PDB file of C-alpha atoms in Angstrom:
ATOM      1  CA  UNK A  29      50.432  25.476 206.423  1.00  0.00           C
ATOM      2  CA  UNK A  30      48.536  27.172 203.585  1.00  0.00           C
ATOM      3  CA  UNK A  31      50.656  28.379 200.642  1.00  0.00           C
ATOM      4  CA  UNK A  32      50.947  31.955 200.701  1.00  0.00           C
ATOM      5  CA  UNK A  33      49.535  32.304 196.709  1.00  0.00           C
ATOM      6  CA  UNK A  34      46.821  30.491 194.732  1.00  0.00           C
ATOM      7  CA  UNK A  35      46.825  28.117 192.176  1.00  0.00           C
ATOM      8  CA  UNK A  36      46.265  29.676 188.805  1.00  0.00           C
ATOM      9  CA  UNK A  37      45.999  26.199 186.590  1.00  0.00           C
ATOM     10  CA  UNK A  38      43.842  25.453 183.387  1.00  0.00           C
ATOM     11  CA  UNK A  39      40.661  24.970 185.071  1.00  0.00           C
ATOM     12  CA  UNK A  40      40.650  28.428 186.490  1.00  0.00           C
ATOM     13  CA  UNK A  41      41.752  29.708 182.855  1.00  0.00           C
ATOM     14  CA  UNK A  42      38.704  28.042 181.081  1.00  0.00           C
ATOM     15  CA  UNK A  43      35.833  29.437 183.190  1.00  0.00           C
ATOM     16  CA  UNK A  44      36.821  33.139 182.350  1.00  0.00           C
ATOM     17  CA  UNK A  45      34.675  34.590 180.149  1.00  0.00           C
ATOM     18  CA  UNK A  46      36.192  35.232 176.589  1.00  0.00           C
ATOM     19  CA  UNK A  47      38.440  32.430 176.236  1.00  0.00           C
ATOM     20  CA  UNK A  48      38.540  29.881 173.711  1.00  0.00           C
ATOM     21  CA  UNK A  49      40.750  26.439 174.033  1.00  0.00           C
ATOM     22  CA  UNK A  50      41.924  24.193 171.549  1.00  0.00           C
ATOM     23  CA  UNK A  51      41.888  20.733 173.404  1.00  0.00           C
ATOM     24  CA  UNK A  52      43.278  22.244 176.433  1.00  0.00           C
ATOM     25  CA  UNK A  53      46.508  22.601 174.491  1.00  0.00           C
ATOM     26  CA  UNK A  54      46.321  26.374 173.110  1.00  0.00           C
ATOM     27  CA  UNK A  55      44.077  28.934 175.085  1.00  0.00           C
ATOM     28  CA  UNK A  56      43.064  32.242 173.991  1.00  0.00           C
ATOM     29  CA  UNK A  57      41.944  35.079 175.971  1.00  0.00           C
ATOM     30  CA  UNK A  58      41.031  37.804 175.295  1.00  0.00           C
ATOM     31  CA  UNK A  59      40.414  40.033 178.436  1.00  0.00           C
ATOM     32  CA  UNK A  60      40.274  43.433 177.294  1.00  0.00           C
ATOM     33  CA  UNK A  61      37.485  44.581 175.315  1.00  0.00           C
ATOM     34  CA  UNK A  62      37.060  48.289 174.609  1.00  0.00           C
ATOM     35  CA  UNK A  63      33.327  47.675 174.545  1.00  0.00           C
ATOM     36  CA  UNK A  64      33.203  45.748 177.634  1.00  0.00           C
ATOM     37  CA  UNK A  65      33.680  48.699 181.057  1.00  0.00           C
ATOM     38  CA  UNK A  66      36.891  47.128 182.769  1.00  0.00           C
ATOM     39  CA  UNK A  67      36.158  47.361 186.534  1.00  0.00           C
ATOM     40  CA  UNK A  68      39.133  46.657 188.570  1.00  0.00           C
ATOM     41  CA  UNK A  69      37.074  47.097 191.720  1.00  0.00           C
ATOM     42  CA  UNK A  70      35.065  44.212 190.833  1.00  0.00           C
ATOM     43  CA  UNK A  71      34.913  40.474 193.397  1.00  0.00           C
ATOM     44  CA  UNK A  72      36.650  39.146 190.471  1.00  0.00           C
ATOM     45  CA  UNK A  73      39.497  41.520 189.987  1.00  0.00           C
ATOM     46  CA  UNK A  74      40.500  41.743 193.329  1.00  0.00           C
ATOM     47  CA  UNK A  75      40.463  38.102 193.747  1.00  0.00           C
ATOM     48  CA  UNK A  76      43.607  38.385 191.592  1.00  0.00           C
ATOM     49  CA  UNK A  77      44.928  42.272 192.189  1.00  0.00           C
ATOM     50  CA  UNK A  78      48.291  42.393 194.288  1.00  0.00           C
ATOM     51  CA  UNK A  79      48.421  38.639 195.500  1.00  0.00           C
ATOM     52  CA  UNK A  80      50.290  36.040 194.515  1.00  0.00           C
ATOM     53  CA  UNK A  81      49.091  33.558 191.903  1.00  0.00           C
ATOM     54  CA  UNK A  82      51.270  30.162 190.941  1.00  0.00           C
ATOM     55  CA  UNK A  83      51.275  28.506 187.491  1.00  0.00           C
ATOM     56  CA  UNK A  84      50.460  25.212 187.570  1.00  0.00           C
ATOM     57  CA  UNK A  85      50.984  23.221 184.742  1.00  0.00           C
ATOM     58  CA  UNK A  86      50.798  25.932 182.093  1.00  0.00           C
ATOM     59  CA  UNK A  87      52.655  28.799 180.381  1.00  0.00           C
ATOM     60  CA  UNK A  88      51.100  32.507 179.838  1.00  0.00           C
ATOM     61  CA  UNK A  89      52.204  34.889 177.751  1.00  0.00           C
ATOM     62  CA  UNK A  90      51.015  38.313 178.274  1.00  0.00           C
ATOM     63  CA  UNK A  91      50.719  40.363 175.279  1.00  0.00           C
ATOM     64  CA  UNK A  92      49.908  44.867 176.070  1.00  0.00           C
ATOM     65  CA  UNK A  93      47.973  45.883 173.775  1.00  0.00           C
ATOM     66  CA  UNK A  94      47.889  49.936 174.976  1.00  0.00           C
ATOM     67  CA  UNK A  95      48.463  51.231 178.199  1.00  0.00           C
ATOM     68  CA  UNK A  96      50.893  49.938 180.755  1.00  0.00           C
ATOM     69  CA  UNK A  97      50.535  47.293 183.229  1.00  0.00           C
ATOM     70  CA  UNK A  98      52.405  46.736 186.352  1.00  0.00           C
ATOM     71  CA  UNK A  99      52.945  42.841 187.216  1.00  0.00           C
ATOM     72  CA  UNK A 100      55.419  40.920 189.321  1.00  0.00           C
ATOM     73  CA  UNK A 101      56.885  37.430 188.552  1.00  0.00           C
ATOM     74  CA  UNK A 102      58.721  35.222 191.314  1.00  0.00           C
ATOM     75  CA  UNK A 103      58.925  38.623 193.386  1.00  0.00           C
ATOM     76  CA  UNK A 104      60.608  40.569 190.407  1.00  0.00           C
ATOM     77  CA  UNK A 105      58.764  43.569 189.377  1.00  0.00           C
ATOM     78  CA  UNK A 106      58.128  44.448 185.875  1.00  0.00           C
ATOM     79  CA  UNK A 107      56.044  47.966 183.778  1.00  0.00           C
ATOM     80  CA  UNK A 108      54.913  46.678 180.640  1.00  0.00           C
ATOM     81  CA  UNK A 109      54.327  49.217 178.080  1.00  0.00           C
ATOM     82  CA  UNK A 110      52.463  48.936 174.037  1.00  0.00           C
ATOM     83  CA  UNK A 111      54.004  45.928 172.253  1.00  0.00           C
ATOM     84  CA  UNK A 112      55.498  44.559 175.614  1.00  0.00           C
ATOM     85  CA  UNK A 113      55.591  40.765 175.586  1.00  0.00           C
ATOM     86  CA  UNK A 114      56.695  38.508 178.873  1.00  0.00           C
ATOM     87  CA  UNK A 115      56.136  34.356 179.124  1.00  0.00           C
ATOM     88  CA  UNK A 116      55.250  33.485 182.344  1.00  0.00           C
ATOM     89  CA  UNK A 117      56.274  29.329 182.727  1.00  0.00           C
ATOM     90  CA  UNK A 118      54.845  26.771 184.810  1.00  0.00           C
ATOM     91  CA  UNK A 119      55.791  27.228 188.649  1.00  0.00           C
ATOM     92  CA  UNK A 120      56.178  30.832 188.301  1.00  0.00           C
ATOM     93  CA  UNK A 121      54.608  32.686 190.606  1.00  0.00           C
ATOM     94  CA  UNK A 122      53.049  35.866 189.641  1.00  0.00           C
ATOM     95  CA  UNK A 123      51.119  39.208 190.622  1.00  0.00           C
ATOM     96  CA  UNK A 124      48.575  41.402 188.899  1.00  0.00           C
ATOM     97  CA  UNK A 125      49.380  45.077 190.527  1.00  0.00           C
ATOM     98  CA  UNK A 126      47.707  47.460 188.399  1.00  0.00           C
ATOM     99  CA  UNK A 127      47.059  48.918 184.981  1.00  0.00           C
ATOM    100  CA  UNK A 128      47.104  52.174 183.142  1.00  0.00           C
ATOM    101  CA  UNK A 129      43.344  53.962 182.442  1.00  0.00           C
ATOM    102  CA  UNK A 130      44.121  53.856 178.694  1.00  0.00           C
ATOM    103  CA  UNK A 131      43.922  49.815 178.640  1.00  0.00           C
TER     104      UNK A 131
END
């Protein structure tokens, strides 16, 4: 039976544009650019937009900048607002459902 989410591991992680690694320990991304158009209409955003993605073998911490963002983790939904911080540890299974215009 095929799993009902994808694997979201380090590989995947690394060929986004805009991230830098340390050794495959640390991993920085930075996603958001105000100069870079955000289009969440795009083959690559909806690859990831409301369905389920599983951690494997990393943690992610999501950091919001401005805006809000709507996300789920292991089915539990959660609004981030400015200054919201949530880890997200290996196993977890989580969802991208949308974001605020002012990202």
């Amino acid at each position: 039976m095929k799993n009902p989410y994808c694997n979201f591991d380090m590989p995947i992680m690394l060929a986004q544009r805009k991230v830098a690694s340390q050794e495959n320990i640390i991993v920085l991304n930075d996603n958001f650019d105000g100069n870079v158009p955000l289009d969440l209409h795009s083959s690559e955003s909806r690859r990831y937009k409301d369905h389920p993605n599983k951690l494997s073998s990393m943690m992610v911490i999501l950091y919001c900048v401005e805006g809000s963002i709507d996300i789920q983790i292991n089915l539990k939904k959660y609004h981030m607002s400015k200054n919201d911080i949530v880890i997200n540890l290996s196993g977890q299974i989580g969802e991208f459902n949308g974001m605020s215009e002012d990202v």
